[in-house]
CSV table of C-alpha atoms in Angstrom, one decimal:
chain,number,residue,atom,x,y,z
A,1,MET,CA,107.5,35.3,87.7
A,2,VAL,CA,107.6,38.5,89.6
A,3,VAL,CA,105.0,38.9,92.6
A,4,LYS,CA,104.0,42.6,93.2
A,5,LEU,CA,103.1,43.0,96.9
A,6,GLN,CA,100.0,45.6,96.7
A,7,ARG,CA,98.0,44.3,99.7
A,8,PRO,CA,98.7,46.5,102.9
A,9,ILE,CA,98.2,43.5,105.2
A,10,LEU,CA,100.5,41.2,103.3
A,11,VAL,CA,103.2,44.0,103.0
A,12,GLY,CA,102.8,44.9,106.6
A,13,GLY,CA,102.9,41.2,107.8
A,14,LEU,CA,106.4,40.9,105.9
A,15,GLY,CA,107.4,44.1,107.5
A,16,LEU,CA,106.6,42.7,111.0
A,17,SER,CA,108.3,39.2,110.3
A,18,PHE,CA,111.3,41.1,109.3
A,19,SER,CA,111.3,43.1,112.5
A,20,LEU,CA,110.7,40.0,114.5
A,21,TRP,CA,113.7,38.4,113.0
A,22,MET,CA,115.9,41.5,113.6
A,23,LEU,CA,114.6,41.6,117.2
A,24,ASP,CA,115.5,37.8,117.6
A,25,SER,CA,119.0,38.6,116.1
A,26,TRP,CA,119.4,41.5,118.6
A,27,HIS,CA,117.9,39.6,121.6
A,28,ASP,CA,121.1,39.9,123.8
A,29,SER,CA,121.1,43.7,123.4
A,30,ILE,CA,117.4,44.5,123.9
A,31,VAL,CA,116.6,42.3,127.1
A,32,GLN,CA,115.3,45.3,128.9
A,33,VAL,CA,112.8,46.5,126.1
A,34,GLY,CA,109.4,46.7,127.7
A,35,GLU,CA,106.1,45.5,125.9
A,36,PHE,CA,105.3,48.9,124.5
A,37,GLY,CA,108.8,49.5,123.2
A,38,LEU,CA,108.6,46.1,121.5
A,39,LEU,CA,105.3,47.0,119.8
A,40,SER,CA,106.5,50.4,118.9
A,41,ALA,CA,109.5,48.8,117.4
A,42,LEU,CA,107.5,46.1,115.4
A,43,ALA,CA,105.1,49.1,114.0
A,44,VAL,CA,108.0,51.2,113.1
A,45,GLY,CA,109.8,48.2,111.5
A,46,GLY,CA,106.8,47.5,109.4
A,47,GLY,CA,106.0,51.1,108.8
A,48,LEU,CA,109.7,51.9,107.4
A,49,TRP,CA,109.4,49.1,105.1
A,50,LEU,CA,106.1,50.3,103.7
A,51,PHE,CA,107.4,53.8,103.4
A,52,GLN,CA,110.2,52.6,101.2
A,53,LYS,CA,107.8,51.4,98.6
A,54,ASN,CA,106.7,54.8,97.9
A,55,ARG,CA,109.8,56.8,99.1
A,56,PRO,CA,109.3,60.4,98.1
A,57,LYS,CA,111.9,62.2,95.9
A,58,HIS,CA,115.0,63.8,97.4
A,59,SER,CA,114.7,67.5,97.3
A,60,LEU,CA,117.6,67.7,94.9
A,61,GLU,CA,116.1,65.0,92.7
A,62,GLN,CA,113.1,67.2,92.5
A,63,LEU,CA,115.0,69.7,90.6
A,64,ASP,CA,115.3,67.3,87.6
A,65,GLY,CA,111.5,67.8,87.0
A,66,MET,CA,111.8,71.7,87.0
A,67,VAL,CA,112.4,73.3,83.7
A,68,VAL,CA,114.9,75.9,84.4
A,69,ASP,CA,118.0,77.2,82.5
A,70,ARG,CA,119.4,80.7,81.9
A,71,THR,CA,117.3,81.4,78.9
A,72,THR,CA,113.9,80.7,80.8
A,73,VAL,CA,115.3,83.0,83.8
A,74,GLU,CA,116.2,85.9,81.3
A,75,SER,CA,112.9,85.6,79.9
A,76,ALA,CA,111.4,85.9,83.3
A,77,ILE,CA,113.4,89.0,84.1
A,78,ALA,CA,112.6,90.6,80.7
A,79,LYS,CA,108.7,90.1,81.6
A,80,THR,CA,109.5,91.7,84.8
A,81,GLU,CA,111.1,94.8,83.1
A,82,THR,CA,108.1,94.9,80.8
A,83,VAL,CA,105.9,95.7,83.7
A,84,ILE,CA,108.2,98.2,85.2
A,85,ASN,CA,108.5,100.0,81.8
A,86,GLN,CA,104.7,100.2,81.6
A,87,LEU,CA,104.5,101.5,85.1
A,88,ALA,CA,107.1,104.3,84.2
A,89,GLN,CA,105.1,105.0,81.0
A,90,GLU,CA,101.8,105.5,83.0
A,91,ALA,CA,103.3,107.1,86.1
A,92,GLU,CA,106.7,108.5,85.2
A,93,ASN,CA,107.4,109.8,88.5
A,94,HIS,CA,106.3,106.9,90.6
A,95,THR,CA,108.1,106.6,93.9
A,96,ALA,CA,108.7,102.9,93.4
A,97,LEU,CA,110.4,103.1,90.0
A,98,GLU,CA,114.0,103.6,91.3
A,99,THR,CA,113.9,100.7,93.6
A,100,LEU,CA,112.3,98.3,91.1
A,101,ARG,CA,114.8,99.1,88.6
A,102,GLU,CA,117.8,98.6,90.9
A,103,GLN,CA,116.4,95.1,91.9
A,104,VAL,CA,115.9,94.2,88.1
A,105,ALA,CA,119.6,95.2,87.7
A,106,GLN,CA,120.6,93.0,90.7
A,107,LEU,CA,118.8,90.0,89.3
A,108,LEU,CA,120.8,90.2,86.3
A,109,LEU,CA,124.0,90.0,88.2
A,110,GLU,CA,122.6,87.0,90.3
A,111,LEU,CA,122.7,84.8,87.4
A,112,ASP,CA,126.4,84.3,87.7
A,113,ARG,CA,126.4,83.8,91.5
A,114,GLN,CA,128.6,80.8,92.6
A,115,GLU,CA,127.7,80.8,96.3
A,116,ILE,CA,124.7,78.8,97.5
A,117,LYS,CA,122.5,80.7,100.1
A,118,VAL,CA,120.9,78.3,102.6
A,119,ALA,CA,118.3,79.7,105.0
A,120,VAL,CA,118.0,78.0,108.4
A,121,THR,CA,114.4,78.5,109.8
A,122,GLY,CA,112.0,77.1,112.3
A,123,GLY,CA,110.3,78.0,115.5
A,124,LYS,CA,111.9,79.0,118.9
A,125,SER,CA,114.3,76.6,120.6
A,126,VAL,CA,114.6,74.0,117.7
A,127,GLY,CA,118.5,74.5,117.6
A,128,LYS,CA,119.0,76.7,114.5
A,129,SER,CA,122.1,78.4,115.9
A,130,THR,CA,123.8,75.3,117.0
A,131,LEU,CA,123.2,73.5,113.8
A,132,ILE,CA,124.5,76.2,111.9
A,133,GLN,CA,127.7,76.2,114.0
A,134,VAL,CA,128.1,72.4,113.8
A,135,LEU,CA,127.8,72.5,110.0
A,136,LYS,CA,130.2,75.3,109.4
A,137,GLN,CA,132.7,73.2,111.3
A,138,ASN,CA,131.9,69.9,109.4
A,139,LEU,CA,130.7,70.8,105.9
A,140,GLU,CA,133.4,70.3,103.4
A,141,THR,CA,131.8,72.6,100.8
A,142,ARG,CA,131.4,75.4,103.5
A,143,ASN,CA,133.3,77.9,101.2
A,144,LEU,CA,130.6,77.5,98.5
A,145,VAL,CA,127.5,77.3,100.9
A,146,SER,CA,126.3,80.4,103.0
A,147,LEU,CA,124.2,79.5,106.0
A,148,GLU,CA,122.0,82.1,107.4
A,149,GLU,CA,119.7,81.8,110.5
A,150,THR,CA,116.1,83.4,110.1
A,151,ALA,CA,114.1,85.0,112.9
A,152,PRO,CA,112.1,82.4,114.7
A,153,LEU,CA,108.7,81.8,113.2
A,154,PHE,CA,105.5,81.4,115.1
A,155,ARG,CA,106.0,84.1,117.6
A,156,GLU,CA,103.1,85.4,119.4
A,157,THR,CA,103.0,88.8,118.1
A,158,SER,CA,100.5,90.9,116.1
A,159,ASP,CA,102.8,91.8,113.4
A,160,ASN,CA,103.6,90.1,110.2
A,161,SER,CA,106.9,88.6,111.3
A,162,ASP,CA,106.1,85.2,109.8
A,163,THR,CA,105.3,86.9,106.6
A,164,ALA,CA,108.6,88.8,106.6
A,165,VAL,CA,110.6,85.7,107.3
A,166,LEU,CA,108.9,83.9,104.5
A,167,ALA,CA,109.8,86.8,102.2
A,168,GLU,CA,113.3,86.5,103.3
A,169,MET,CA,113.5,82.7,102.7
A,170,ALA,CA,112.2,83.2,99.0
A,171,LYS,CA,115.6,85.0,98.5
A,172,SER,CA,117.5,81.9,99.5
A,173,ASP,CA,118.4,78.9,97.3
A,174,PHE,CA,117.6,76.3,99.8
A,175,VAL,CA,115.8,76.0,103.0
A,176,LEU,CA,116.5,73.8,106.1
A,177,PHE,CA,113.4,73.8,108.1
A,178,LEU,CA,114.0,72.6,111.7
A,179,THR,CA,111.5,71.1,114.1
A,180,ASN,CA,112.1,69.1,117.3
A,181,GLY,CA,109.1,66.8,117.0
A,182,ASP,CA,106.2,65.9,115.0
A,183,LEU,CA,104.8,68.9,113.1
A,184,THR,CA,102.3,71.3,114.5
A,185,ASP,CA,99.6,72.7,112.3
A,186,SER,CA,101.5,76.1,111.8
A,187,GLU,CA,104.8,74.3,110.7
A,188,PHE,CA,102.8,72.2,108.3
A,189,GLN,CA,101.1,75.0,106.8
A,190,THR,CA,104.4,76.9,106.3
A,191,LEU,CA,106.0,74.0,104.7
A,192,GLN,CA,103.1,73.8,102.3
A,193,GLN,CA,103.7,77.4,101.4
A,194,LEU,CA,107.3,76.7,100.8
A,195,LYS,CA,106.4,73.8,98.5
A,196,ALA,CA,103.8,75.8,96.5
A,197,ALA,CA,106.5,78.6,95.9
A,198,ASN,CA,108.8,75.8,94.5
A,199,GLN,CA,111.4,76.5,97.2
A,200,PRO,CA,113.8,73.5,97.8
A,201,THR,CA,113.6,72.5,101.3
A,202,ILE,CA,114.8,69.8,103.8
A,203,LEU,CA,112.7,69.1,106.8
A,204,VAL,CA,115.3,68.6,109.6
A,205,PHE,CA,114.1,66.7,112.8
A,206,ASN,CA,116.5,67.9,115.2
A,207,LYS,CA,117.2,66.8,118.8
A,208,GLN,CA,116.1,63.3,118.0
A,209,ASP,CA,118.3,62.1,120.8
A,210,ARG,CA,115.8,63.6,123.3
A,211,TYR,CA,113.5,60.6,122.5
A,212,LEU,CA,113.7,57.0,123.0
A,213,ALA,CA,114.9,55.1,119.9
A,214,ASP,CA,111.5,53.6,119.0
A,215,GLU,CA,109.8,57.2,119.7
A,216,SER,CA,112.2,58.9,117.4
A,217,ALA,CA,111.8,56.3,114.6
A,218,SER,CA,108.1,56.7,114.9
A,219,ILE,CA,108.2,60.6,114.7
A,220,LEU,CA,110.7,60.5,111.7
A,221,LEU,CA,108.3,57.9,109.9
A,222,SER,CA,105.3,60.4,110.7
A,223,LEU,CA,107.2,63.3,109.2
A,224,LYS,CA,108.2,61.3,105.9
A,225,GLN,CA,104.7,60.1,105.5
A,226,ARG,CA,103.1,63.5,106.1
A,227,MET,CA,105.4,65.7,104.0
A,228,GLN,CA,106.2,63.2,101.1
A,229,GLY,CA,109.6,65.1,100.7
A,230,ASN,CA,113.0,64.9,102.0
A,231,VAL,CA,113.4,64.7,105.9
A,232,VAL,CA,116.5,64.0,107.8
A,233,ALA,CA,117.1,63.4,111.6
A,234,THR,CA,119.9,65.1,113.3
A,235,ALA,CA,121.2,65.8,116.8
A,236,ALA,CA,123.3,69.0,116.5
A,237,SER,CA,124.0,69.1,120.2
A,238,PRO,CA,123.5,65.7,121.8
A,239,ILE,CA,122.6,65.3,125.5
A,240,PRO,CA,125.8,64.7,127.4
A,241,ILE,CA,126.1,61.2,128.7
A,242,LYS,CA,127.5,59.9,132.2
A,243,VAL,CA,130.6,57.7,131.9
A,244,ARG,CA,131.6,55.5,134.7
A,245,LYS,CA,135.1,53.8,135.1
A,246,TYR,CA,135.7,51.1,137.6
A,247,GLU,CA,139.5,51.1,138.9
A,248,ALA,CA,141.2,47.9,139.9
A,249,ASP,CA,141.2,48.9,143.6
A,250,GLY,CA,137.3,49.2,143.4
A,251,ALA,CA,137.2,53.0,143.1
A,252,VAL,CA,134.7,54.5,140.5
A,253,GLN,CA,135.3,57.6,138.4
A,254,GLU,CA,132.3,59.4,136.8
A,255,TRP,CA,132.3,62.2,134.4
A,256,MET,CA,129.9,63.7,131.8
A,257,GLU,CA,130.9,63.3,128.1
A,258,GLN,CA,129.6,65.2,125.1
A,259,PRO,CA,128.8,62.8,122.3
A,260,ALA,CA,129.6,64.0,118.7
A,261,ALA,CA,126.9,65.8,116.7
A,262,ASP,CA,124.9,63.4,114.5
A,263,ILE,CA,124.5,65.3,111.3
A,264,GLN,CA,126.2,63.0,108.7
A,265,GLN,CA,123.0,62.6,106.5
A,266,LEU,CA,122.6,66.4,106.4
A,267,THR,CA,126.1,67.4,105.7
A,268,GLN,CA,126.1,64.7,102.8
A,269,GLN,CA,123.0,66.3,101.3
A,270,LEU,CA,124.2,69.8,101.8
A,271,GLY,CA,127.5,68.9,100.1
A,272,GLU,CA,125.5,67.7,97.2
A,273,LEU,CA,124.0,71.2,96.6
A,274,VAL,CA,127.2,72.3,95.0
A,275,GLN,CA,126.6,70.0,92.1
A,276,PRO,CA,123.3,71.5,90.8
A,277,GLY,CA,124.3,74.9,92.3
A,278,GLN,CA,124.0,76.8,89.1
A,279,ARG,CA,120.3,75.6,88.6
A,280,LEU,CA,119.5,76.4,92.2
A,281,VAL,CA,120.8,79.9,91.6
A,282,TRP,CA,118.7,80.2,88.4
A,283,LEU,CA,115.7,78.8,90.2
A,284,THR,CA,116.0,81.4,92.9
A,285,THR,CA,116.5,84.2,90.5
A,286,MET,CA,113.4,83.2,88.6
A,287,ARG,CA,111.5,83.1,91.8
A,288,LYS,CA,112.7,86.7,92.6
A,289,ALA,CA,112.0,87.8,89.3
A,290,GLY,CA,108.5,86.5,89.8
A,291,LEU,CA,108.0,88.4,93.1
A,292,LEU,CA,109.5,91.5,91.7
A,293,LYS,CA,107.0,91.4,88.8
A,294,ALA,CA,104.0,90.9,91.2
A,295,GLU,CA,105.1,93.9,93.0
A,296,ALA,CA,105.5,96.1,90.1
A,297,LYS,CA,102.1,94.9,88.7
A,298,ASN,CA,100.5,95.8,92.2
A,299,TRP,CA,101.9,99.3,91.9
A,300,LEU,CA,100.5,99.5,88.3
A,301,ASN,CA,97.2,98.2,89.3
A,302,VAL,CA,96.8,100.9,92.0
A,303,THR,CA,97.8,103.6,89.6
A,304,ARG,CA,95.2,102.3,87.0
A,305,ARG,CA,92.5,101.7,89.6
A,306,ASP,CA,92.8,105.4,90.6
A,307,ARG,CA,92.2,106.2,86.9
A,308,ALA,CA,89.5,103.6,86.5
A,309,THR,CA,87.4,104.6,89.6
A,310,PRO,CA,86.2,108.0,88.3
A,311,ILE,CA,85.2,106.4,85.1
A,312,ILE,CA,83.0,103.8,86.9
A,313,GLU,CA,81.4,106.4,89.0
A,314,GLN,CA,80.8,108.7,85.8
A,315,TYR,CA,78.9,105.8,84.0
A,316,GLN,CA,77.0,104.5,87.1
A,317,TRP,CA,75.3,107.8,87.5
A,318,ILE,CA,74.7,107.9,83.6
A,319,ALA,CA,73.0,104.6,83.8
A,320,ALA,CA,71.0,105.8,86.8
A,321,ALA,CA,69.7,108.8,85.1
A,322,ALA,CA,68.7,106.8,82.0
A,323,ALA,CA,66.8,104.2,83.9
A,324,PHE,CA,65.2,106.9,86.3
A,325,ALA,CA,64.0,108.7,83.1
A,326,ASN,CA,62.6,105.6,81.5
A,327,PRO,CA,61.5,103.0,84.2
A,328,VAL,CA,61.6,99.4,83.0
A,329,PRO,CA,61.0,96.2,84.8
A,330,ALA,CA,63.8,95.3,87.1
A,331,PHE,CA,65.0,92.3,85.0
A,332,ASP,CA,65.6,94.7,82.0
A,333,ILE,CA,67.6,97.2,83.8
A,334,LEU,CA,70.8,96.0,82.1
A,335,ALA,CA,69.3,96.2,78.7
A,336,THR,CA,68.7,100.0,79.2
A,337,ALA,CA,72.4,100.6,80.2
A,338,ALA,CA,73.8,100.2,76.8
A,339,ILE,CA,76.3,102.9,77.9
A,340,ASN,CA,78.0,99.9,79.7
A,341,ALA,CA,79.7,99.2,76.3
A,342,GLN,CA,81.4,102.6,76.3
A,343,MET,CA,82.4,101.9,79.9
A,344,VAL,CA,84.0,98.5,78.7
A,345,MET,CA,86.0,100.4,76.1
A,346,ASP,CA,87.3,103.0,78.4
A,347,LEU,CA,88.4,100.7,81.1
A,348,GLY,CA,89.8,98.4,78.5
A,349,ASN,CA,91.9,101.4,77.3
A,350,ILE,CA,93.3,101.8,80.8
A,351,TYR,CA,94.1,98.2,81.2
A,352,GLN,CA,95.7,97.8,77.6
A,353,GLN,CA,92.9,95.6,76.8
A,354,LYS,CA,91.8,97.0,73.3
A,355,PHE,CA,88.1,96.5,72.4
A,356,SER,CA,86.1,97.7,69.3
A,357,LEU,CA,82.6,99.0,69.9
A,358,GLU,CA,81.3,95.5,68.7
A,359,GLN,CA,83.4,93.6,71.0
A,360,ALA,CA,82.6,95.9,74.0
A,361,GLN,CA,79.1,95.5,73.4
A,362,THR,CA,79.5,91.7,73.4
A,363,VAL,CA,81.4,91.9,76.8
A,364,ALA,CA,78.6,94.2,78.2
A,365,GLY,CA,75.9,91.8,77.0
A,366,THR,CA,78.0,88.7,78.4
A,367,MET,CA,78.3,90.4,81.9
A,368,GLY,CA,74.5,91.3,81.8
A,369,SER,CA,73.7,87.7,81.0
A,370,LEU,CA,76.0,86.4,83.8
A,371,MET,CA,74.3,88.7,86.3
A,372,LEU,CA,70.9,87.4,85.3
A,373,LYS,CA,72.0,83.9,85.5
A,374,LEU,CA,73.5,84.5,88.9
A,375,GLY,CA,70.6,86.2,90.1
A,376,LEU,CA,72.4,89.3,91.0
A,377,VAL,CA,69.8,91.6,89.1
A,378,GLU,CA,67.1,90.4,91.4
A,379,LEU,CA,69.2,90.4,94.6
A,380,SER,CA,70.5,93.9,94.1
A,381,THR,CA,67.0,95.2,93.3
A,382,LYS,CA,65.4,93.8,96.3
A,383,ALA,CA,68.1,94.8,98.6
A,384,ILE,CA,68.1,98.5,97.3
A,385,SER,CA,64.2,98.4,97.5
A,386,THR,CA,64.5,97.5,101.1
A,387,VAL,CA,66.9,100.4,101.9
A,388,LEU,CA,64.6,102.6,100.0
A,389,LYS,CA,61.6,101.8,101.9
A,390,SER,CA,63.3,102.3,105.3
A,391,ASN,CA,64.0,105.7,103.9
A,392,ALA,CA,60.3,106.4,103.2
A,393,VAL,CA,61.1,106.4,99.3
A,394,THR,CA,57.9,104.5,98.6
A,395,PHE,CA,56.3,108.0,98.6
A,396,VAL,CA,58.2,109.2,95.7
A,397,ALA,CA,58.5,108.2,92.0
A,398,GLY,CA,59.1,104.5,91.5
A,399,GLY,CA,61.8,105.2,89.0
A,400,VAL,CA,64.2,105.7,91.9
A,401,VAL,CA,64.3,102.0,92.4
A,402,GLN,CA,65.2,101.4,88.8
A,403,GLY,CA,67.7,104.3,88.7
A,404,VAL,CA,69.7,103.3,91.8
A,405,SER,CA,69.7,99.5,90.8
A,406,ALA,CA,71.0,100.6,87.4
A,407,ALA,CA,73.7,102.4,89.0
A,408,TYR,CA,74.7,99.8,91.4
A,409,LEU,CA,74.8,97.2,88.8
A,410,THR,CA,76.9,99.2,86.5
A,411,ARG,CA,79.2,99.9,89.4
A,412,VAL,CA,79.4,96.1,90.1
A,413,ALA,CA,80.1,95.5,86.3
A,414,GLY,CA,82.8,98.1,86.4
A,415,LEU,CA,84.7,97.0,89.4
A,416,SER,CA,84.4,93.3,88.1
A,417,LEU,CA,86.1,94.3,84.8
A,418,VAL,CA,88.7,96.1,86.7
A,419,GLU,CA,89.3,92.9,89.0
A,420,TYR,CA,89.3,90.7,85.9
A,421,PHE,CA,91.7,93.0,83.9
A,422,GLN,CA,94.1,93.1,86.8
A,423,GLN,CA,94.5,89.3,86.6
A,424,GLN,CA,95.7,89.6,83.0
A,425,GLU,CA,99.4,89.7,81.8
A,426,ILE,CA,100.6,93.2,81.0
A,427,ALA,CA,100.3,94.7,77.4
A,428,ILE,CA,98.0,92.2,75.9
A,429,ASP,CA,97.2,93.3,72.3
A,430,SER,CA,93.5,92.3,72.3
A,431,GLY,CA,90.8,91.8,74.9
A,432,THR,CA,88.6,89.6,72.7
A,433,GLY,CA,89.1,86.3,74.6
A,434,LEU,CA,87.2,86.4,77.9
A,435,ASN,CA,87.5,83.5,80.4
A,436,LEU,CA,83.7,83.2,81.3
A,437,GLU,CA,84.4,81.2,84.4
A,438,ASN,CA,87.0,83.7,85.7
A,439,LEU,CA,84.6,86.5,85.0
A,440,ARG,CA,81.7,84.7,86.8
A,441,GLN,CA,83.8,84.0,89.9
A,442,THR,CA,84.9,87.8,89.8
A,443,LEU,CA,81.3,89.1,89.5
A,444,GLN,CA,80.2,86.9,92.6
A,445,LYS,CA,83.3,88.1,94.6
A,446,VAL,CA,82.8,91.9,93.8
A,447,PHE,CA,78.9,91.6,94.3
A,448,GLY,CA,79.6,90.1,97.8
A,449,GLN,CA,82.0,92.8,98.6
A,450,ASN,CA,79.5,95.5,97.8
A,451,GLN,CA,76.3,93.8,99.5
A,452,GLN,CA,77.3,95.4,103.2
A,453,ILE,CA,74.1,97.3,104.4
A,454,GLY,CA,76.3,100.3,105.4
A,455,PHE,CA,77.6,100.6,101.8
A,456,LEU,CA,74.2,100.2,100.2
A,457,GLN,CA,72.5,102.9,102.5
A,458,GLY,CA,75.3,105.4,101.7
A,459,PHE,CA,75.0,104.5,97.9
A,460,VAL,CA,71.1,104.9,98.0
A,461,LYS,CA,71.7,108.5,99.5
A,462,GLN,CA,73.9,109.4,96.7
A,463,GLY,CA,71.5,108.2,94.2
A,464,MET,CA,68.7,110.1,95.8
A,465,LYS,CA,70.6,113.3,95.6
A,466,ARG,CA,71.4,112.7,91.9
A,467,LEU,CA,68.1,111.8,90.9
A,468,LEU,CA,65.6,113.6,92.9
A,469,PRO,CA,64.9,117.4,92.8
A,470,GLU,CA,65.9,119.3,95.9
A,471,ALA,CA,62.4,120.1,96.7
A,472,GLN,CA,61.4,116.4,96.8
A,473,GLN,CA,64.5,115.6,98.8
A,474,VAL,CA,63.3,118.3,101.5
A,475,GLU,CA,59.8,116.8,101.5
A,476,LEU,CA,61.3,113.2,101.7
A,477,VAL,CA,63.4,114.2,104.7
A,478,GLY,CA,60.3,115.8,106.4
A,479,VAL,CA,58.4,112.5,105.8
A,480,GLU,CA,61.2,110.4,107.4
A,481,LYS,CA,61.1,112.7,110.5
A,482,PHE,CA,57.3,112.2,110.8
A,483,VAL,CA,57.5,108.7,110.2
A,484,GLY,CA,60.4,108.4,112.7
């Protein structure tokens, strides 16, 4: 019968027992270990045993779970080309087109690259340069592996240096991330970003010889448990040790001796990179294609937004005029703005989301219903009423509140559609399938962005100029001065 050890106390106890047995076996060589060192060794012994039970996958083993082949990468590059071609169609003289096309051409050449690019990164003074130098001297596959040091991370500067370093690492097939102790929060967050980007990474605990043996083992265990990934310990440039030699005549000679670098485990794993090398290259190429596609789509979205903004402004003031001419209760404002359906169609055409009139009416109605359920109609009307009262508009026609509110809600609806469409893939044939949850989140986000009092005050003034005759505006200014 097989007994499964699932209880932490039992497993920990066995680990401690094993450690005690090992300590007893090594008794002659650890006479000078103190109480703290003994307890630390016991804890580490049990902890390492526990860690082996759920040992995280080797970084190279994780590649087995990634579906990546040449066909998949070529498809990713083709999708990137689709976005670039769409940008060329909508803005044929765009300044970014030439660079984007050059980068796509380079991606196709990357598919057959043989050399594995390894980025060596980390904070200041973690031993990046020294480790690279030692690896180049000891790595048997150095002709197939390129080691490149990045700029130090976590520098106290006001620029986006860390972002630039991360972007540079994204172009590498593999990352060696160096630390010389337990992880700081900044190091942990950066490693999480690399993981989210599917960037194969080895965390290297360098300068382990700066610690006592039990402290080093404890840090290594902590790193493995925290990262649930591949971690190796190295000493690229060990601290020189004093060697003392006693002569027969009683004389003593002393000198400092430099121990050999401790990088065996790391060199072994780097040597293994050559085996899945082509897959690493494909994974990197696909990642680059994704980044290039995002860049091209960003340019396209900027171009489209420039075309969409005047349309939104046009319809918001049409809605304002309609509501001002026929004032209705605040909760029915959207019902009077049937022109939102036409706005949906016009914005859909810009973003390659083709709607029929019936579909556009459904979208407009859906957005109106969401706004009511989220309380945005009531909130916006109250906010605008407050701004209007502060400008003495209570002395003029009540239709101003409905008119400005209709304009504001139409604006929020238009901007929300733009945000929503920007999240969609390029050149979708039909816009019939709306993700209501995404649309709801987008509405809330855009509404929040347009709730600043400064913006509302400016928006109300624009509305007053469009809705009120000049004579009433002059009278209103006089009232404001009098009240002030």
